[in-house]
Amino acid sequence: MPDFWQGAASVQDGAAQLAADLLDIQPDQRILDVCAAPGGKTAHLLENSPSSASLLALDIDEKRNQRVIENLQRLQLSADVITADALETNAWFSGDPFQRILLDAPCSATGVIRRHPDIKLLRKPSDIPALTELQSKLLDKMWALLDKKGVLLYATCSILSAENSQQIASFMARHADAKEIKIDAEWGLPCEYGRQILPGDNNMDGFYYACIKKI
Ligand SMILES: C[S@@+](CC[C@H](N)C(=O)[O-])C[C@H]1O[C@@H](n2cnc3c(N)ncnc32)[C@H](O)[C@@H]1O
């Protein structure tokens, strides 16, 4: 692609591109992009934010995080990039809360089988409980870092309700200070909580989003 390495363009599925608008970043806000690598959404969030906003991108995987750094360099964008286990907040959280958090959670990836057909062979039903437990821990830990009136956007590339609407229903039952912001959109299907895109809808990957405000 001409000028790709000079940052003229990025390549990202339409469903993944929805995150930047949903997060609705305002001037001077501190953004946490947790589970950020390889950084497709990190870059788009920065491109979509006022220049006074600041972003911390965090991922547990050093190699994948290198891709975040490369993507930011290619697009001439700047963010703090940290390699850490998001759950070990003592090791990396400064104590300054975030006004916006994107949690693009590790998931079954059942929404992106058309691009990664190996998932059909490699993903086992027995993988799901460990994933839902990790997602639930990440949600609880990240919630504690969110400022009052702040917004957490939960995203997966899964089509399984256990990782999506059911996961958020359990979260809402655990957190009295959480209120869902209903996503009013023409894409996807409304669920009890959040919105589900099925693979191929509007030629997008299967994806799930839920937007939660701290009251
Ligand atoms: C769905 S991918 C993120 C995709 C990325 N947000 C993007 O748009 O390019 C999920 C990421 O979660 C990371 N991850 C899994 N467990 C984690 C943990 N405990 N702490 C931080 N990152 C974790 C994985 O390394 C993986 O990069």
mmCIF file of C-alpha atoms and ligand atoms in Angstrom:
data_model
loop_
_atom_site.group_PDB
_atom_site.id
_atom_site.type_symbol
_atom_site.label_atom_id
_atom_site.label_comp_id
_atom_site.label_asym_id
_atom_site.label_seq_id
_atom_site.Cartn_x
_atom_site.Cartn_y
_atom_site.Cartn_z
ATOM 1 C CA MET A 1 0.000 0.000 0.000
ATOM 2 C CA PRO A 2 1.576 3.332 -1.020
ATOM 3 C CA ASP A 3 2.994 5.314 1.911
ATOM 4 C CA PHE A 4 1.850 2.675 4.436
ATOM 5 C CA TRP A 5 5.193 2.860 6.280
ATOM 6 C CA GLN A 6 4.927 6.656 6.348
ATOM 7 C CA GLY A 7 1.636 6.315 8.268
ATOM 8 C CA ALA A 8 -0.760 7.182 5.447
ATOM 9 C CA ALA A 9 -3.208 4.397 6.378
ATOM 10 C CA SER A 10 -3.977 1.595 8.783
ATOM 11 C CA VAL A 11 -5.817 -1.658 8.138
ATOM 12 C CA GLN A 12 -8.526 -2.644 10.607
ATOM 13 C CA ASP A 13 -11.858 -4.438 10.431
ATOM 14 C CA GLY A 14 -14.940 -2.190 10.534
ATOM 15 C CA ALA A 15 -16.134 -3.735 13.813
ATOM 16 C CA ALA A 16 -12.841 -2.964 15.563
ATOM 17 C CA GLN A 17 -13.041 0.625 14.302
ATOM 18 C CA LEU A 18 -16.269 1.218 16.247
ATOM 19 C CA ALA A 19 -14.392 1.368 19.577
ATOM 20 C CA ALA A 20 -12.908 4.823 19.012
ATOM 21 C CA ASP A 21 -16.280 6.568 18.615
ATOM 22 C CA LEU A 22 -17.944 4.551 21.378
ATOM 23 C CA LEU A 23 -15.317 5.660 23.902
ATOM 24 C CA ASP A 24 -16.151 9.340 23.184
ATOM 25 C CA ILE A 25 -12.851 10.761 24.455
ATOM 26 C CA GLN A 26 -12.949 14.366 25.698
ATOM 27 C CA PRO A 27 -10.146 16.947 26.141
ATOM 28 C CA ASP A 28 -7.630 16.340 28.959
ATOM 29 C CA GLN A 29 -8.917 12.853 29.724
ATOM 30 C CA ARG A 30 -6.633 10.044 30.831
ATOM 31 C CA ILE A 31 -7.309 6.904 28.804
ATOM 32 C CA LEU A 32 -6.329 3.359 29.682
ATOM 33 C CA ASP A 33 -6.174 0.940 26.767
ATOM 34 C CA VAL A 34 -5.804 -2.391 28.512
ATOM 35 C CA CYS A 35 -5.034 -5.542 26.510
ATOM 36 C CA ALA A 36 -3.797 -3.177 23.831
ATOM 37 C CA ALA A 37 -1.493 -5.211 21.601
ATOM 38 C CA PRO A 38 -0.905 -5.133 18.672
ATOM 39 C CA GLY A 39 -2.332 -1.646 18.986
ATOM 40 C CA GLY A 40 -4.882 -1.280 16.179
ATOM 41 C CA LYS A 41 -7.400 0.304 18.528
ATOM 42 C CA THR A 42 -4.703 2.218 20.443
ATOM 43 C CA ALA A 43 -3.739 4.099 17.301
ATOM 44 C CA HIS A 44 -7.327 4.726 16.280
ATOM 45 C CA LEU A 45 -8.212 6.017 19.774
ATOM 46 C CA LEU A 46 -5.322 8.481 19.592
ATOM 47 C CA GLU A 47 -6.254 9.590 16.080
ATOM 48 C CA ASN A 48 -9.818 10.154 17.311
ATOM 49 C CA SER A 49 -8.904 12.021 20.554
ATOM 50 C CA PRO A 50 -8.315 15.660 21.339
ATOM 51 C CA SER A 51 -4.545 16.278 21.476
ATOM 52 C CA SER A 52 -4.789 17.118 25.203
ATOM 53 C CA ALA A 53 -5.917 13.573 26.074
ATOM 54 C CA SER A 54 -3.232 11.102 27.200
ATOM 55 C CA LEU A 55 -3.187 7.358 26.753
ATOM 56 C CA LEU A 56 -1.581 4.438 28.566
ATOM 57 C CA ALA A 57 -1.478 1.232 26.506
ATOM 58 C CA LEU A 58 -0.843 -1.947 28.463
ATOM 59 C CA ASP A 59 -0.432 -5.580 27.447
ATOM 60 C CA ILE A 60 1.046 -8.641 29.125
ATOM 61 C CA ASP A 61 2.859 -9.841 25.988
ATOM 62 C CA GLU A 62 6.238 -8.172 25.387
ATOM 63 C CA LYS A 63 6.482 -9.264 21.744
ATOM 64 C CA ARG A 64 2.969 -8.116 20.887
ATOM 65 C CA ASN A 65 3.630 -4.845 22.706
ATOM 66 C CA GLN A 66 6.566 -4.250 20.376
ATOM 67 C CA ARG A 67 3.952 -4.110 17.609
ATOM 68 C CA VAL A 68 2.107 -1.365 19.529
ATOM 69 C CA ILE A 69 5.328 0.677 19.628
ATOM 70 C CA GLU A 70 5.968 0.061 15.909
ATOM 71 C CA ASN A 71 2.398 1.039 14.991
ATOM 72 C CA LEU A 72 2.602 4.253 17.014
ATOM 73 C CA GLN A 73 5.962 5.138 15.459
ATOM 74 C CA ARG A 74 4.664 4.466 11.946
ATOM 75 C CA LEU A 75 1.644 6.717 12.553
ATOM 76 C CA GLN A 76 3.659 9.343 14.478
ATOM 77 C CA LEU A 77 1.429 8.996 17.547
ATOM 78 C CA SER A 78 2.493 9.004 21.156
ATOM 79 C CA ALA A 79 1.360 7.022 24.190
ATOM 80 C CA ASP A 80 2.898 5.390 27.264
ATOM 81 C CA VAL A 81 3.308 1.694 26.507
ATOM 82 C CA ILE A 82 3.723 -0.741 29.399
ATOM 83 C CA THR A 83 4.267 -4.489 29.448
ATOM 84 C CA ALA A 84 2.566 -5.882 32.551
ATOM 85 C CA ASP A 85 -0.161 -8.173 33.779
ATOM 86 C CA ALA A 86 -3.170 -5.863 33.988
ATOM 87 C CA LEU A 87 -4.351 -7.751 37.066
ATOM 88 C CA GLU A 88 -1.171 -6.807 38.978
ATOM 89 C CA THR A 89 -2.235 -3.190 39.356
ATOM 90 C CA ASN A 90 0.245 -2.569 42.223
ATOM 91 C CA ALA A 91 3.062 -2.953 39.710
ATOM 92 C CA TRP A 92 1.908 -0.300 37.236
ATOM 93 C CA PHE A 93 -1.014 1.861 38.416
ATOM 94 C CA SER A 94 0.112 5.333 39.549
ATOM 95 C CA GLY A 95 -3.022 5.977 41.617
ATOM 96 C CA ASP A 96 -4.344 8.611 39.196
ATOM 97 C CA PRO A 97 -7.721 7.324 37.959
ATOM 98 C CA PHE A 98 -8.672 7.111 34.291
ATOM 99 C CA GLN A 99 -11.699 8.819 32.764
ATOM 100 C CA ARG A 100 -11.918 6.336 29.901
ATOM 101 C CA ILE A 101 -10.961 2.646 29.804
ATOM 102 C CA LEU A 102 -11.027 0.339 26.818
ATOM 103 C CA LEU A 103 -10.924 -3.314 27.894
ATOM 104 C CA ASP A 104 -10.502 -5.317 24.692
ATOM 105 C CA ALA A 105 -10.548 -8.583 26.562
ATOM 106 C CA PRO A 106 -8.788 -11.843 25.666
ATOM 107 C CA CYS A 107 -11.583 -14.071 24.359
ATOM 108 C CA SER A 108 -12.481 -17.153 22.317
ATOM 109 C CA ALA A 109 -12.132 -15.123 19.068
ATOM 110 C CA THR A 110 -15.204 -16.968 17.769
ATOM 111 C CA GLY A 111 -16.196 -13.788 15.898
ATOM 112 C CA VAL A 112 -13.112 -13.786 13.664
ATOM 113 C CA ILE A 113 -13.110 -17.377 12.393
ATOM 114 C CA ARG A 114 -13.456 -16.114 8.802
ATOM 115 C CA ARG A 115 -9.987 -14.567 9.092
ATOM 116 C CA HIS A 116 -8.501 -17.201 11.425
ATOM 117 C CA PRO A 117 -10.043 -20.551 10.439
ATOM 118 C CA ASP A 118 -7.606 -22.383 12.740
ATOM 119 C CA ILE A 119 -9.787 -21.213 15.659
ATOM 120 C CA LYS A 120 -12.367 -23.799 14.580
ATOM 121 C CA LEU A 121 -9.813 -26.546 15.148
ATOM 122 C CA LEU A 122 -7.881 -25.172 18.088
ATOM 123 C CA ARG A 123 -10.528 -23.612 20.330
ATOM 124 C CA LYS A 124 -12.152 -26.107 22.707
ATOM 125 C CA PRO A 125 -15.356 -25.747 24.756
ATOM 126 C CA SER A 126 -13.203 -26.381 27.826
ATOM 127 C CA ASP A 127 -11.265 -23.111 27.109
ATOM 128 C CA ILE A 128 -14.306 -20.951 27.791
ATOM 129 C CA PRO A 129 -14.542 -21.095 31.619
ATOM 130 C CA ALA A 130 -10.906 -19.954 32.020
ATOM 131 C CA LEU A 131 -11.510 -17.101 29.567
ATOM 132 C CA THR A 132 -14.709 -15.925 31.260
ATOM 133 C CA GLU A 133 -12.963 -16.032 34.646
ATOM 134 C CA LEU A 134 -10.073 -13.912 33.329
ATOM 135 C CA GLN A 135 -12.503 -11.443 31.689
ATOM 136 C CA SER A 136 -14.438 -11.102 34.927
ATOM 137 C CA LYS A 137 -11.231 -10.484 36.942
ATOM 138 C CA LEU A 138 -10.039 -7.915 34.392
ATOM 139 C CA LEU A 139 -13.408 -6.136 34.514
ATOM 140 C CA ASP A 140 -13.358 -5.912 38.321
ATOM 141 C CA LYS A 141 -9.725 -4.774 38.518
ATOM 142 C CA MET A 142 -10.066 -2.147 35.789
ATOM 143 C CA TRP A 143 -13.330 -0.865 37.299
ATOM 144 C CA ALA A 144 -11.419 0.125 40.436
ATOM 145 C CA LEU A 145 -9.124 2.362 38.314
ATOM 146 C CA LEU A 146 -11.986 4.248 36.663
ATOM 147 C CA ASP A 147 -12.857 7.756 37.823
ATOM 148 C CA LYS A 148 -16.375 8.610 38.985
ATOM 149 C CA LYS A 149 -18.466 9.512 35.907
ATOM 150 C CA GLY A 150 -15.831 7.709 33.824
ATOM 151 C CA VAL A 151 -16.707 5.219 31.089
ATOM 152 C CA LEU A 152 -15.425 1.681 30.547
ATOM 153 C CA LEU A 153 -15.909 0.137 27.124
ATOM 154 C CA TYR A 154 -15.801 -3.670 27.198
ATOM 155 C CA ALA A 155 -15.093 -5.347 23.870
ATOM 156 C CA THR A 156 -14.564 -8.876 22.616
ATOM 157 C CA CYS A 157 -14.292 -10.480 19.187
ATOM 158 C CA SER A 158 -16.509 -13.296 20.470
ATOM 159 C CA ILE A 159 -20.050 -14.327 19.613
ATOM 160 C CA LEU A 160 -20.559 -16.291 22.841
ATOM 161 C CA SER A 161 -23.025 -14.778 25.284
ATOM 162 C CA ALA A 162 -21.014 -16.160 28.237
ATOM 163 C CA GLU A 163 -18.163 -13.815 27.267
ATOM 164 C CA ASN A 164 -20.442 -10.943 26.329
ATOM 165 C CA SER A 165 -23.938 -10.075 27.562
ATOM 166 C CA GLN A 166 -23.909 -12.691 30.358
ATOM 167 C CA GLN A 167 -20.456 -11.536 31.444
ATOM 168 C CA ILE A 168 -21.687 -7.939 31.712
ATOM 169 C CA ALA A 169 -24.909 -9.015 33.469
ATOM 170 C CA SER A 170 -22.774 -10.653 36.207
ATOM 171 C CA PHE A 171 -20.561 -7.570 36.370
ATOM 172 C CA MET A 172 -23.579 -5.278 36.801
ATOM 173 C CA ALA A 173 -24.878 -7.509 39.614
ATOM 174 C CA ARG A 174 -21.510 -7.143 41.436
ATOM 175 C CA HIS A 175 -21.187 -3.350 41.033
ATOM 176 C CA ALA A 176 -23.931 -1.072 42.322
ATOM 177 C CA ASP A 177 -21.995 1.967 41.006
ATOM 178 C CA ALA A 178 -22.219 0.761 37.381
ATOM 179 C CA LYS A 179 -24.825 1.933 34.896
ATOM 180 C CA GLU A 180 -25.004 0.767 31.328
ATOM 181 C CA ILE A 181 -24.962 3.389 28.582
ATOM 182 C CA LYS A 182 -27.163 1.808 25.926
ATOM 183 C CA ILE A 183 -25.454 1.831 22.536
ATOM 184 C CA ASP A 184 -27.840 3.379 20.051
ATOM 185 C CA ALA A 185 -26.583 2.147 16.685
ATOM 186 C CA GLU A 186 -27.654 0.733 13.358
ATOM 187 C CA TRP A 187 -25.083 -2.056 13.520
ATOM 188 C CA GLY A 188 -25.382 -5.267 15.487
ATOM 189 C CA LEU A 189 -28.107 -6.739 17.643
ATOM 190 C CA PRO A 190 -29.171 -5.353 21.026
ATOM 191 C CA CYS A 191 -28.567 -7.817 23.896
ATOM 192 C CA GLU A 192 -29.683 -7.666 27.527
ATOM 193 C CA TYR A 193 -26.435 -5.698 27.936
ATOM 194 C CA GLY A 194 -24.376 -4.331 25.062
ATOM 195 C CA ARG A 195 -24.577 -4.972 21.342
ATOM 196 C CA GLN A 196 -23.510 -8.022 19.356
ATOM 197 C CA ILE A 197 -22.281 -7.960 15.760
ATOM 198 C CA LEU A 198 -22.456 -11.348 14.053
ATOM 199 C CA PRO A 199 -19.697 -12.266 11.567
ATOM 200 C CA GLY A 200 -20.502 -10.882 8.131
ATOM 201 C CA ASP A 201 -23.064 -8.283 9.323
ATOM 202 C CA ASN A 202 -22.269 -5.177 7.267
ATOM 203 C CA ASN A 203 -19.222 -7.166 6.159
ATOM 204 C CA MET A 204 -17.744 -6.836 9.651
ATOM 205 C CA ASP A 205 -16.154 -9.346 12.020
ATOM 206 C CA GLY A 206 -18.191 -10.751 14.896
ATOM 207 C CA PHE A 207 -17.726 -8.339 17.775
ATOM 208 C CA TYR A 208 -19.360 -7.314 21.044
ATOM 209 C CA TYR A 209 -19.395 -3.954 22.815
ATOM 210 C CA ALA A 210 -20.828 -2.821 26.139
ATOM 211 C CA CYS A 211 -20.449 0.694 27.487
ATOM 212 C CA ILE A 212 -20.575 1.154 31.292
ATOM 213 C CA LYS A 213 -20.540 4.381 33.268
ATOM 214 C CA LYS A 214 -19.390 4.756 36.898
ATOM 215 C CA ILE A 215 -22.059 6.645 38.861
HETATM 216 C C1 LIG B 1 -8.064 -9.115 21.725
HETATM 217 S S1 LIG B 1 -6.363 -8.922 21.975
HETATM 218 C C2 LIG B 1 -6.198 -7.170 21.960
HETATM 219 C C3 LIG B 1 -6.263 -6.514 20.586
HETATM 220 C C4 LIG B 1 -5.919 -5.031 20.635
HETATM 221 N N1 LIG B 1 -6.738 -4.305 21.584
HETATM 222 C C5 LIG B 1 -6.017 -4.343 19.276
HETATM 223 O O1 LIG B 1 -7.017 -3.681 18.991
HETATM 224 O O2 LIG B 1 -5.066 -4.448 18.492
HETATM 225 C C6 LIG B 1 -6.230 -9.319 23.689
HETATM 226 C C7 LIG B 1 -4.889 -8.980 24.324
HETATM 227 O O3 LIG B 1 -4.977 -9.234 25.738
HETATM 228 C C8 LIG B 1 -3.669 -9.463 26.214
HETATM 229 N N2 LIG B 1 -3.778 -10.003 27.592
HETATM 230 C C9 LIG B 1 -4.229 -11.220 27.983
HETATM 231 N N3 LIG B 1 -4.191 -11.317 29.328
HETATM 232 C C10 LIG B 1 -3.724 -10.131 29.801
HETATM 233 C C11 LIG B 1 -3.427 -9.625 31.106
HETATM 234 N N4 LIG B 1 -3.641 -10.364 32.212
HETATM 235 N N5 LIG B 1 -2.932 -8.379 31.221
HETATM 236 C C12 LIG B 1 -2.703 -7.626 30.122
HETATM 237 N N6 LIG B 1 -2.949 -8.062 28.857
HETATM 238 C C13 LIG B 1 -3.439 -9.290 28.700
HETATM 239 C C14 LIG B 1 -3.098 -10.405 25.151
HETATM 240 O O4 LIG B 1 -1.683 -10.415 25.178
HETATM 241 C C15 LIG B 1 -3.691 -9.811 23.847
HETATM 242 O O5 LIG B 1 -2.744 -8.964 23.230
#
